[in-house]
Amino acid sequence: MTEMNQDDARDEALRRVIERVNAWQETATEGTVRDELDKGLQEAGIALTEDQRDDLAARISEGGEVDPGRYAPDAGGPA
């Protein structure tokens, strides 16, 4: 079994939050996407900067591909 480091675990948790919010994206307003994103991040124990959350919510709302690695832990970190 491969050991998962903190960064990998954070990326995986963020990936799951993104997948969850993407499920809302098709029928939701950007405000709903942002609310669900904030709720998912809190539940996952992931903190992002305000700019990162704005960027991520916009990318999800646009329906584009989102790379969790883009939101580096050193800029956000654990909640």
Coordinates of N, CA, C and O in Angstrom, one line a residue:
M1 N 0.8 -1.2 0.0 CA 0.0 0.0 0.0 C 0.9 1.2 0.0 O 1.9 1.3 0.7
T2 N 0.5 2.2 -0.8 CA 1.3 3.4 -0.9 C 0.9 4.4 0.2 O -0.3 4.6 0.4
E3 N 1.9 5.0 0.8 CA 1.6 6.0 1.8 C 1.2 7.3 1.1 O 1.8 7.7 0.1
M4 N 0.2 8.0 1.6 CA -0.2 9.2 1.1 C 0.3 10.4 1.9 O 0.1 10.4 3.1
N5 N 1.0 11.3 1.3 CA 1.5 12.5 2.1 C 0.4 13.5 2.3 O -0.7 13.4 1.7
Q6 N 0.6 14.5 3.1 CA -0.4 15.5 3.4 C -0.9 16.2 2.1 O -2.0 16.5 2.0
D7 N 0.1 16.6 1.2 CA -0.3 17.3 0.0 C -1.2 16.4 -0.9 O -2.2 16.9 -1.4
D8 N -0.9 15.1 -1.0 CA -1.7 14.2 -1.8 C -3.1 14.0 -1.2 O -4.1 14.0 -1.9
A9 N -3.1 13.9 0.2 CA -4.4 13.8 0.9 C -5.2 15.0 0.7 O -6.5 15.0 0.4
R10 N -4.6 16.2 0.7 CA -5.3 17.5 0.5 C -5.8 17.6 -0.9 O -7.0 17.9 -1.1
D11 N -5.0 17.2 -1.9 CA -5.4 17.2 -3.3 C -6.6 16.3 -3.5 O -7.6 16.6 -4.2
E12 N -6.6 15.1 -2.9 CA -7.7 14.1 -3.1 C -8.9 14.7 -2.4 O -10.0 14.6 -3.0
A13 N -8.8 15.2 -1.2 CA -10.0 15.8 -0.6 C -10.6 17.0 -1.4 O -11.8 17.0 -1.6
L14 N -9.7 17.8 -1.9 CA -10.2 18.9 -2.8 C -10.8 18.4 -4.0 O -11.8 18.9 -4.5
R15 N -10.2 17.4 -4.6 CA -10.8 16.8 -5.8 C -12.2 16.3 -5.6 O -13.1 16.5 -6.4
R16 N -12.5 15.7 -4.4 CA -13.8 15.2 -4.1 C -14.8 16.3 -3.9 O -15.9 16.2 -4.2
V17 N -14.3 17.4 -3.2 CA -15.2 18.6 -3.1 C -15.5 19.1 -4.4 O -16.7 19.5 -4.7
I18 N -14.6 19.3 -5.3 CA -14.8 19.8 -6.7 C -15.8 18.9 -7.4 O -16.8 19.4 -8.0
E19 N -15.7 17.6 -7.3 CA -16.6 16.7 -7.9 C -18.0 16.9 -7.4 O -19.0 16.9 -8.1
R20 N -18.1 17.0 -6.1 CA -19.4 17.2 -5.4 C -20.1 18.5 -5.9 O -21.3 18.5 -6.3
V21 N -19.3 19.6 -6.0 CA -19.9 20.9 -6.4 C -20.2 20.8 -7.9 O -21.2 21.4 -8.3
N22 N -19.4 20.1 -8.7 CA -19.7 20.0 -10.1 C -21.0 19.4 -10.3 O -21.7 19.7 -11.3
A23 N -21.5 18.5 -9.4 CA -22.8 17.9 -9.6 C -23.9 19.0 -9.5 O -25.0 18.8 -10.1
W24 N -23.7 20.0 -8.7 CA -24.6 21.1 -8.6 C -24.5 22.1 -9.7 O -25.5 22.8 -10.1
Q25 N -23.4 22.2 -10.4 CA -23.1 23.2 -11.3 C -24.1 23.4 -12.5 O -24.4 24.5 -12.9
E26 N -24.6 22.3 -13.0 CA -25.4 22.3 -14.2 C -26.7 23.1 -14.0 O -27.2 23.8 -14.9
T27 N -27.3 23.1 -12.8 CA -28.5 23.7 -12.5 C -28.5 24.9 -11.5 O -29.5 25.4 -11.2
A28 N -27.3 25.1 -11.0 CA -27.1 26.1 -9.9 C -26.6 27.5 -10.4 O -26.0 27.6 -11.4
T29 N -27.0 28.5 -9.6 CA -26.4 29.8 -9.9 C -25.0 29.8 -9.3 O -24.6 28.9 -8.5
E30 N -24.2 30.8 -9.7 CA -22.9 30.9 -9.2 C -22.9 31.0 -7.6 O -22.0 30.5 -7.0
G31 N -23.9 31.7 -7.1 CA -24.0 31.8 -5.6 C -24.2 30.5 -5.0 O -23.6 30.2 -3.9
T32 N -25.0 29.6 -5.6 CA -25.2 28.3 -5.0 C -23.9 27.5 -5.1 O -23.5 26.7 -4.2
V33 N -23.2 27.6 -6.3 CA -21.9 26.9 -6.4 C -21.0 27.3 -5.3 O -20.3 26.5 -4.7
R34 N -20.9 28.6 -5.1 CA -20.0 29.1 -4.1 C -20.4 28.6 -2.7 O -19.5 28.2 -1.9
D35 N -21.7 28.6 -2.4 CA -22.1 28.1 -1.1 C -21.8 26.7 -0.9 O -21.3 26.3 0.2
E36 N -22.0 25.9 -1.9 CA -21.7 24.4 -1.8 C -20.2 24.2 -1.7 O -19.8 23.3 -1.1
L37 N -19.4 25.0 -2.5 CA -18.0 24.9 -2.4 C -17.5 25.2 -1.0 O -16.7 24.5 -0.4
D38 N -18.0 26.3 -0.4 CA -17.6 26.7 1.0 C -18.0 25.6 2.0 O -17.2 25.2 2.8
K39 N -19.2 25.0 1.8 CA -19.6 24.0 2.7 C -18.7 22.7 2.6 O -18.3 22.1 3.5
G40 N -18.4 22.3 1.3 CA -17.6 21.2 1.1 C -16.2 21.4 1.6 O -15.6 20.5 2.2
L41 N -15.6 22.6 1.4 CA -14.3 22.9 1.9 C -14.2 22.8 3.4 O -13.3 22.2 4.0
Q42 N -15.2 23.3 4.1 CA -15.3 23.3 5.5 C -15.4 21.8 6.0 O -14.7 21.4 6.9
E43 N -16.3 21.0 5.4 CA -16.4 19.6 5.8 C -15.1 18.8 5.6 O -14.8 17.9 6.4
A44 N -14.4 19.2 4.5 CA -13.1 18.5 4.2 C -12.0 19.0 5.0 O -10.9 18.4 5.0
G45 N -12.2 20.1 5.7 CA -11.1 20.7 6.5 C -10.0 21.4 5.6 O -8.9 21.4 6.0
I46 N -10.4 22.0 4.5 CA -9.5 22.6 3.6 C -9.8 24.1 3.6 O -10.9 24.5 3.4
A47 N -8.7 24.9 3.8 CA -8.9 26.4 3.7 C -8.2 26.8 2.4 O -7.1 26.4 2.1
L48 N -8.9 27.7 1.7 CA -8.4 28.4 0.6 C -8.5 29.9 0.8 O -9.3 30.3 1.6
T49 N -7.6 30.6 0.1 CA -7.7 32.1 0.2 C -9.0 32.5 -0.5 O -9.6 31.8 -1.3
E50 N -9.4 33.7 -0.2 CA -10.6 34.3 -0.9 C -10.5 34.3 -2.4 O -11.4 33.9 -3.1
D51 N -9.3 34.6 -2.9 CA -9.0 34.6 -4.3 C -9.1 33.2 -4.9 O -9.6 33.0 -6.0
Q52 N -8.5 32.2 -4.1 CA -8.6 30.9 -4.6 C -10.0 30.4 -4.7 O -10.4 29.7 -5.6
R53 N -10.8 30.7 -3.7 CA -12.2 30.3 -3.7 C -13.0 30.9 -4.8 O -13.8 30.3 -5.5
D54 N -12.8 32.2 -5.0 CA -13.4 32.9 -6.1 C -13.1 32.3 -7.5 O -13.9 32.0 -8.3
D55 N -11.8 32.0 -7.7 CA -11.3 31.4 -8.9 C -11.9 30.0 -9.1 O -12.4 29.7 -10.2
L56 N -11.9 29.2 -8.0 CA -12.4 27.8 -8.1 C -13.9 27.9 -8.4 O -14.4 27.1 -9.3
A57 N -14.7 28.7 -7.7 CA -16.1 28.8 -8.0 C -16.4 29.2 -9.4 O -17.3 28.7 -10.0
A58 N -15.6 30.1 -9.9 CA -15.8 30.6 -11.3 C -15.5 29.5 -12.3 O -16.2 29.3 -13.2
R59 N -14.4 28.8 -12.1 CA -14.1 27.6 -12.9 C -15.1 26.6 -12.9 O -15.5 26.0 -14.0
I60 N -15.6 26.2 -11.8 CA -16.7 25.2 -11.7 C -17.9 25.7 -12.4 O -18.6 25.0 -13.1
S61 N -18.3 27.0 -12.2 CA -19.5 27.6 -12.8 C -19.4 27.5 -14.3 O -20.4 27.4 -15.0
E62 N -18.2 27.7 -14.8 CA -18.0 27.7 -16.3 C -18.0 26.3 -16.8 O -18.0 26.1 -18.0
G63 N -17.9 25.3 -15.9 CA -18.0 23.9 -16.4 C -16.6 23.4 -16.9 O -16.6 22.4 -17.5
G64 N -15.6 24.1 -16.6 CA -14.3 23.7 -17.1 C -13.6 22.7 -16.2 O -14.1 22.4 -15.1
E65 N -12.5 22.1 -16.7 CA -11.7 21.2 -16.0 C -11.0 21.9 -14.9 O -10.5 23.0 -15.1
V66 N -10.9 21.3 -13.7 CA -10.3 22.0 -12.6 C -9.2 21.1 -12.0 O -9.4 19.9 -11.7
D67 N -8.0 21.6 -11.9 CA -6.9 20.9 -11.4 C -6.7 21.3 -9.9 O -6.3 22.4 -9.6
P68 N -6.9 20.4 -8.9 CA -6.8 20.7 -7.5 C -5.4 21.2 -7.2 O -5.2 22.0 -6.3
G69 N -4.3 20.7 -7.9 CA -3.0 21.1 -7.7 C -2.7 22.6 -7.9 O -1.8 23.2 -7.4
R70 N -3.6 23.2 -8.6 CA -3.6 24.7 -8.8 C -3.7 25.5 -7.5 O -3.3 26.6 -7.4
Y71 N -4.4 24.9 -6.6 CA -4.7 25.5 -5.3 C -3.7 25.0 -4.2 O -4.1 24.2 -3.4
A72 N -2.5 25.5 -4.3 CA -1.4 25.0 -3.5 C -1.7 25.1 -2.0 O -2.2 26.1 -1.5
P73 N -1.3 24.1 -1.2 CA -1.5 24.1 0.2 C -0.8 25.3 0.9 O -1.3 25.8 1.9
D74 N 0.4 25.7 0.4 CA 1.1 26.8 1.1 C 0.3 28.1 1.0 O 0.5 29.0 1.8
A75 N -0.6 28.2 0.0 CA -1.4 29.4 -0.1 C -2.7 29.3 0.6 O -3.3 30.3 1.0
G76 N -3.2 28.1 1.0 CA -4.4 27.9 1.7 C -4.1 27.2 3.0 O -3.9 27.7 4.0
G77 N -4.0 25.9 2.9 CA -3.6 25.0 4.1 C -4.8 24.5 4.8 O -6.0 24.7 4.3
P78 N -4.6 23.8 5.8 CA -5.7 23.1 6.6 C -6.6 24.2 7.2 O -6.1 25.3 7.5
A79 N -7.8 23.9 7.4 CA -8.8 24.8 8.0 C -8.5 24.9 9.5 O -8.0 24.1 10.1

